[in-house]
CSV table of C-alpha atoms in Angstrom, one decimal:
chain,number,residue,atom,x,y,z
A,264,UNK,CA,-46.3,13.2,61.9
A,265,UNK,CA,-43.5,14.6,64.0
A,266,UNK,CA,-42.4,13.2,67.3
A,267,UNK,CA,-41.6,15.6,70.4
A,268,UNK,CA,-40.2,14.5,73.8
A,269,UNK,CA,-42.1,16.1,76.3
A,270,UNK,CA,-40.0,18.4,77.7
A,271,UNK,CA,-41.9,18.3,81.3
A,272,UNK,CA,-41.4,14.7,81.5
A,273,UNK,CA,-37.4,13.9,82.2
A,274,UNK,CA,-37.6,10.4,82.1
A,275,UNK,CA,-34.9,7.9,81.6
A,276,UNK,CA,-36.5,7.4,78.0
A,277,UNK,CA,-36.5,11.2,77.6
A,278,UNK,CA,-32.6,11.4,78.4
A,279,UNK,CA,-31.4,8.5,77.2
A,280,UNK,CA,-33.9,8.9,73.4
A,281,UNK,CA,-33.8,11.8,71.8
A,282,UNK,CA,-37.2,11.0,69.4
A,283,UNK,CA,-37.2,15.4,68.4
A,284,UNK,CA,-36.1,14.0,64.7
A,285,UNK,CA,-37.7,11.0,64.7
A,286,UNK,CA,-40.1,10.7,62.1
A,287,UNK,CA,-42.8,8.4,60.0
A,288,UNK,CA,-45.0,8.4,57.3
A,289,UNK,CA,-48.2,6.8,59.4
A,290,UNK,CA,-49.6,3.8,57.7
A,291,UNK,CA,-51.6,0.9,58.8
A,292,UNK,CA,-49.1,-1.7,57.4
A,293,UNK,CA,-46.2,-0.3,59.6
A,294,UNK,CA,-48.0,-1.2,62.7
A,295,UNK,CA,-48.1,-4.8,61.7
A,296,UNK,CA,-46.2,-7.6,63.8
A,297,UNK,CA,-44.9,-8.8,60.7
A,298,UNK,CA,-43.4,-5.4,59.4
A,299,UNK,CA,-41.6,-5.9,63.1
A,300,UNK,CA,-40.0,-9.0,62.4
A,301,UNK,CA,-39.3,-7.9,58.7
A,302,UNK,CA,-37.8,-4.1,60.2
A,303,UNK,CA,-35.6,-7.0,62.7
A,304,UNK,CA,-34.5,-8.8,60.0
A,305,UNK,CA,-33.3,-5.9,57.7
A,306,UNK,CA,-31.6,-3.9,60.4
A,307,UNK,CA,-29.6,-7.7,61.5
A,308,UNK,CA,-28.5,-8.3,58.0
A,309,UNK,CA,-27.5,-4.4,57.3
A,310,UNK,CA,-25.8,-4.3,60.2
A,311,UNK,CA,-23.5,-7.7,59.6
A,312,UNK,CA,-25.7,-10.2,61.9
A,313,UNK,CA,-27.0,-12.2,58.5
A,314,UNK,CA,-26.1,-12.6,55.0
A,315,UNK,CA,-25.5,-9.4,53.1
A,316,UNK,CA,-25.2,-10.6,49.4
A,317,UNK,CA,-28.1,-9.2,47.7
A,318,UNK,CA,-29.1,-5.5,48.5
A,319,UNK,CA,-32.4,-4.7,49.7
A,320,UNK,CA,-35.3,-2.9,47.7
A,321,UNK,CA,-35.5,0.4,48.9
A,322,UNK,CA,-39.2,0.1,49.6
A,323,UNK,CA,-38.4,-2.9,52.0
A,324,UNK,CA,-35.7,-0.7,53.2
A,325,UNK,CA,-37.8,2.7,54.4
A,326,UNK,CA,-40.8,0.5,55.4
A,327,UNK,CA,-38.5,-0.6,58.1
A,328,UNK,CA,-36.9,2.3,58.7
A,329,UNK,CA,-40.5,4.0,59.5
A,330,UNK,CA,-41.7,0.6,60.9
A,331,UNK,CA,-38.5,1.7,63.6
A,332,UNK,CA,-39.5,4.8,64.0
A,333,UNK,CA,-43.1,3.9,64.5
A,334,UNK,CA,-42.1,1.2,67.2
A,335,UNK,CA,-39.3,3.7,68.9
A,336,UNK,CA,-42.0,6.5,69.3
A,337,UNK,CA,-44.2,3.6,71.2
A,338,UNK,CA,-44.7,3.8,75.3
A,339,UNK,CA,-43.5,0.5,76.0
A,340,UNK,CA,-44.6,-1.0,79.9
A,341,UNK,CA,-41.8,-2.7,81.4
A,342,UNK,CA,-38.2,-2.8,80.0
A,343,UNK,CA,-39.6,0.2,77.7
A,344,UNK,CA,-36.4,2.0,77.8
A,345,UNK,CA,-34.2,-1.2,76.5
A,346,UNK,CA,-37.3,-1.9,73.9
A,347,UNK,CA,-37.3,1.7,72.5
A,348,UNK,CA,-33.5,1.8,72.3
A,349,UNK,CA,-33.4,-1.3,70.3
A,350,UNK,CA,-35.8,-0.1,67.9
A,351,UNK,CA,-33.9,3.6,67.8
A,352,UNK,CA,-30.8,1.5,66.7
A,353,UNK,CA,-32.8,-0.3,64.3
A,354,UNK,CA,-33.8,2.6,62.2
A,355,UNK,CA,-30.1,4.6,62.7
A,356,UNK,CA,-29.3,1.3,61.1
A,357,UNK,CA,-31.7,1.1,58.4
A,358,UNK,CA,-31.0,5.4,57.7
A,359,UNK,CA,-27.3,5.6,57.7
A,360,UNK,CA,-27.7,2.3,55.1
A,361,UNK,CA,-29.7,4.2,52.7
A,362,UNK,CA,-27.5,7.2,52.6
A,363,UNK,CA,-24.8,5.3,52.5
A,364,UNK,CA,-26.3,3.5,48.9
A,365,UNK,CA,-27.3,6.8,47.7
A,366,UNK,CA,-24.1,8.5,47.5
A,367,UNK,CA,-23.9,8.9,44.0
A,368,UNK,CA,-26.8,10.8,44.1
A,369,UNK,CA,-24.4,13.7,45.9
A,370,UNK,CA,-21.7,13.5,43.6
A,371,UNK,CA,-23.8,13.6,40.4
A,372,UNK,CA,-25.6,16.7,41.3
A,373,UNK,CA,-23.2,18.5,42.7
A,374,UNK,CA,-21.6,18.0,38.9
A,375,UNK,CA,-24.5,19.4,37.6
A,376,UNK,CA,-25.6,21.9,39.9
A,377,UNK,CA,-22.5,22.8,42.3
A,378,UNK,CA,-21.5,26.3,42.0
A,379,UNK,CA,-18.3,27.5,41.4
A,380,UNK,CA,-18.5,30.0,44.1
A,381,UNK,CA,-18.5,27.5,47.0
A,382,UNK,CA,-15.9,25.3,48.1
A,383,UNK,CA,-15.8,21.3,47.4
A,384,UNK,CA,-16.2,20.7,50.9
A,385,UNK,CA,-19.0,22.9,51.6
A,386,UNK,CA,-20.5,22.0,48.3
A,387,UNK,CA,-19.9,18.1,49.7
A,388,UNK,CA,-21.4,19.2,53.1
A,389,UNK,CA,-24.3,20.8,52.0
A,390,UNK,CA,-25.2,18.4,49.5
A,391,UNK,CA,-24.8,15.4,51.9
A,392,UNK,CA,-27.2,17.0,54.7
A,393,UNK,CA,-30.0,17.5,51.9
A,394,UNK,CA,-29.7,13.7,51.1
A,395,UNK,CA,-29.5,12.9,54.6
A,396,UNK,CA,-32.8,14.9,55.0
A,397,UNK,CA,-34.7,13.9,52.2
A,398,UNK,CA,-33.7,9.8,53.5
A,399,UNK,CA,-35.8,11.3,56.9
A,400,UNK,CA,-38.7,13.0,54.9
A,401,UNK,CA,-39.2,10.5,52.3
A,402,UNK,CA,-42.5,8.7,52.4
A,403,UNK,CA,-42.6,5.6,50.6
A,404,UNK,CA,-46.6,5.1,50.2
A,405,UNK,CA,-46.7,8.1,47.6
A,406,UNK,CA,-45.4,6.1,44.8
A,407,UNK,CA,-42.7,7.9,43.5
A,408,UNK,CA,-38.6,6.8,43.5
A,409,UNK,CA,-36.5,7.8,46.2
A,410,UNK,CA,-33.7,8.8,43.8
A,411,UNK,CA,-36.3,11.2,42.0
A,412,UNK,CA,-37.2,12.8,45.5
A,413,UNK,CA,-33.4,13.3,46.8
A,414,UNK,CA,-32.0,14.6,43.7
A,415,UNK,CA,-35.2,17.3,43.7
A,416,UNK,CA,-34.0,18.1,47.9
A,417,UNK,CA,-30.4,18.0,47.1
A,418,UNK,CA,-30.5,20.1,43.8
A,419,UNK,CA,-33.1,22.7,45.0
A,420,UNK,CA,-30.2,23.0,48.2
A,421,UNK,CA,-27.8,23.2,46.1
A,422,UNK,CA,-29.0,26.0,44.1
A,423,UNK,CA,-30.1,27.9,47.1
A,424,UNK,CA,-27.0,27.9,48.7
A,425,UNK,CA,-25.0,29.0,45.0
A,426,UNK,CA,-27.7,31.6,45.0
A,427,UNK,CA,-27.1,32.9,48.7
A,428,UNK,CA,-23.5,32.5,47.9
A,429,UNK,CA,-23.7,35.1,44.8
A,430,UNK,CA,-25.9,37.4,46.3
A,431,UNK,CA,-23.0,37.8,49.5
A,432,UNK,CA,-20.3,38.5,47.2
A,433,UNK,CA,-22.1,40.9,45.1
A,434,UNK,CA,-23.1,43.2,48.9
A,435,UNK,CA,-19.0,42.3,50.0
A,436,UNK,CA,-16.8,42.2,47.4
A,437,UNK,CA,-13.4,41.6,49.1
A,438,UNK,CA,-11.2,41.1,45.8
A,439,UNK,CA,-8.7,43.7,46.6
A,440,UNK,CA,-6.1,45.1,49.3
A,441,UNK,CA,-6.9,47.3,51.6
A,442,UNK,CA,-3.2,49.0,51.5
A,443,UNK,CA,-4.1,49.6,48.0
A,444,UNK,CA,-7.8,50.5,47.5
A,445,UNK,CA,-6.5,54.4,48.6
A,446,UNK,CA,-4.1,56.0,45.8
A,447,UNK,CA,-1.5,53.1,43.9
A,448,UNK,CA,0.5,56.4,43.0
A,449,UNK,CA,3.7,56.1,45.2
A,450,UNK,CA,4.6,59.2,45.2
A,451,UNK,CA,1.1,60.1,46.1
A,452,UNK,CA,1.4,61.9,49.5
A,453,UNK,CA,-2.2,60.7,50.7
A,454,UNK,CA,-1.3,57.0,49.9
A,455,UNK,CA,1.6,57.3,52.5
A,456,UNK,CA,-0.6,58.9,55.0
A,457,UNK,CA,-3.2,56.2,54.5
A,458,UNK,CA,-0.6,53.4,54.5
A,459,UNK,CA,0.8,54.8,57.8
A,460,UNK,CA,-2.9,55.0,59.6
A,461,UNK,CA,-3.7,52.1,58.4
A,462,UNK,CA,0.1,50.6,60.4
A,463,UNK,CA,-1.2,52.5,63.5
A,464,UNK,CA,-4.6,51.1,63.2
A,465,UNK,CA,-3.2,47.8,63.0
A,466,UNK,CA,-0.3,48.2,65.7
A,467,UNK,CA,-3.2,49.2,68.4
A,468,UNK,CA,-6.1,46.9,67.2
A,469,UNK,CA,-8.3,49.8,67.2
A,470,UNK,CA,-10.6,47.4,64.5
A,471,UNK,CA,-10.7,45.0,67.5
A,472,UNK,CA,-9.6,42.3,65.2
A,473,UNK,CA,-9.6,38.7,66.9
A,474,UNK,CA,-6.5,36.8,66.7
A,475,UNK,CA,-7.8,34.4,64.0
A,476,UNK,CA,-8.8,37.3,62.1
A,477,UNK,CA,-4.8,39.3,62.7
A,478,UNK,CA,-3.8,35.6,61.5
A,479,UNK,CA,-5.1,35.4,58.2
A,480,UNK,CA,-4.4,39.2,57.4
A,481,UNK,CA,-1.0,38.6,58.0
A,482,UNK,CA,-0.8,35.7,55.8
A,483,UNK,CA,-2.8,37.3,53.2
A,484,UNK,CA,-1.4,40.8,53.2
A,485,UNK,CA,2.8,39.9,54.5
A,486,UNK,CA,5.8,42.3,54.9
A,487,UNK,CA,7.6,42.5,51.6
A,488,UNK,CA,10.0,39.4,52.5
A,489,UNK,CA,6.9,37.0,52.9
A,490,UNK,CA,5.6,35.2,50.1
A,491,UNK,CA,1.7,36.2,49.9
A,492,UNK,CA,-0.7,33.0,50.6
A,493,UNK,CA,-3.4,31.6,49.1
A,494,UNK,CA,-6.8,31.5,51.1
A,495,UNK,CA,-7.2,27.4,50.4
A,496,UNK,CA,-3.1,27.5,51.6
A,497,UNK,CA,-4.2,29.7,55.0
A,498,UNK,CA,-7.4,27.2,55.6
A,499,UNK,CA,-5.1,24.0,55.1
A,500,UNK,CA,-2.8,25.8,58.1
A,501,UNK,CA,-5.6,26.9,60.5
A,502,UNK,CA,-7.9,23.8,60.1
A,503,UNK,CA,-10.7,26.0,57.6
A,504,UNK,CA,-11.9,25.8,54.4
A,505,UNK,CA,-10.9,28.0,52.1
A,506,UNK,CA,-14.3,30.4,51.9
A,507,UNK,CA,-14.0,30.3,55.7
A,508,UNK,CA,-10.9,32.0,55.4
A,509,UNK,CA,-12.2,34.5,52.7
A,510,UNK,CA,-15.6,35.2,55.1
A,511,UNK,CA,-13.1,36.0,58.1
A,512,UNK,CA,-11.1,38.3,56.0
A,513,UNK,CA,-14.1,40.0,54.9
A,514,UNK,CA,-15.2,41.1,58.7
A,515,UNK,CA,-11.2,41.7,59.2
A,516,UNK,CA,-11.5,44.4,56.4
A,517,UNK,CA,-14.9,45.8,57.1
A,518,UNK,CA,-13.2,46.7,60.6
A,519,UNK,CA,-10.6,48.3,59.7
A,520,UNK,CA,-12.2,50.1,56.8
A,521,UNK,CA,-14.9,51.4,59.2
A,522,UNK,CA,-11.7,52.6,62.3
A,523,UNK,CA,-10.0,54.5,58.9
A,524,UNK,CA,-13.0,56.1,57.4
A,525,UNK,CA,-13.4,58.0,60.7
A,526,UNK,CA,-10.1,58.6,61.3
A,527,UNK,CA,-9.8,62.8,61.5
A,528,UNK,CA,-6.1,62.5,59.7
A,529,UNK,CA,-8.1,61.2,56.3
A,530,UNK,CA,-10.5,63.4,55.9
């Protein structure tokens, strides 16, 4: 079942608990008192309050991370906000743990099923936010591993993304210079026209380019004394990664492509 705060009801549970992601698999033995004092214990000794030596079975791990969520969901009379709390911190605790063991998972299928299309970091991202999904969505009581259910979520994400990837490429292909996809002839009266529309276009912003968008255009396409950069070089500048930069530059062209197709002087 899936937990939703009441949005008529602002209490100070409601706006200090946010329970909208808060999930568990429902089952009689998480409502024990001795699954609380076990789900205590775990989120104590993952969290440095007890000894730490020997890591815990992953089935002990998610029945108290659902045995938290079970008691965080609870209305609790008197002191109910500082109860719930606690048991929210608990199973943060008991979550950020498992992903934090499962790690490998990401890096090994994002060797064997990370496209080349994406960036590392987005490849990183995306895989990491399909683990950290399928840690919330795992249910423990169906009797299959954990590592068998997150490398399913993270490889079916990171297909889907590769796949959404290809398909974007293929409807805006980008590979190529504006200045240049007119005639390459320099002699070719019409390339100097287009060339010098294309300078007007750009010298009033008729393609209502953004400044982030003039910014990487003029690192990607510079005057003939500037050294031409890279788009992982332009995302390392502006803080992007390097398909970012590519995506940007993509609108950036479509703009001005669209001002110079319906320019009078070039038709």
């Amino acid at each position: 079942m899936i937990l939703t705060a009441k949005p008529k009801k602002k209490s100070a549970v409601g706006s200090e608990i946010d329970l909208r992601n808060l999930w568990y698999a429902p089952h009689r033995r998480i409502q024990t008192a001795t699954a609380a004092r076990e789900a205590i214990e775990v989120a104590e000794r993952i969290t440095g309050y007890g000894m730490n030596d020997t890591p815990y079975d992953e089935q002990v791990l998610f029945v108290a991370m659902h045995t938290c969520a079970f008691r965080a969901s609870r209305p609790v009379r008197g002191g109910g906000v500082r109860v719930r709390r606690a048991w929210l911190a608990r199973w943060e605790a008991a979550r950020s743990y498992i992903v934090e063991q499962n790690l490998g998972l990401v890096y090994s299928m994002i060797g064997r099923f990370g496209s080349r299309q994406l960036d590392e970091d987005d490849l990183l991202s995306e895989a990491m936010y399909a683990l950290t999904r399928a840690v919330d969505r795992f249910n423990p009581w169906r009797g299959y591993k954990f590592s068998t259910y997150a490398c399913n979520v993270i490889a079916r994400a990171l297909m889907r993304r590769g796949k959404h990837e290809g398909n974007h490429r293929r409807l805006f292909p980008v590979q190529h210079d504006i200045l240049f996809e007119r005639a390459s002839n320099p002699d070719d009266g019409d390339g100097e026209l287009y060339v010098e529309r294309l300078r007007n276009v750009l010298g009033r912003n008729q393609g209502e380019l953004t400044e982030l968008e003039t910014t990487i255009l003029s690192h990607r396409f510079p005057s003939e004394h500037a050294s031409r950069l890279t788009f992982q070089e332009i995302g390392d500048t502006i803080g992007l990664s390097k398909e970012r930069v590519r995506q940007i530059q993509n609108v950036a062209l479509t703009k001005l492509r669209q001002v110079l197709d319906a320019d009078p002087a070039l038709q």
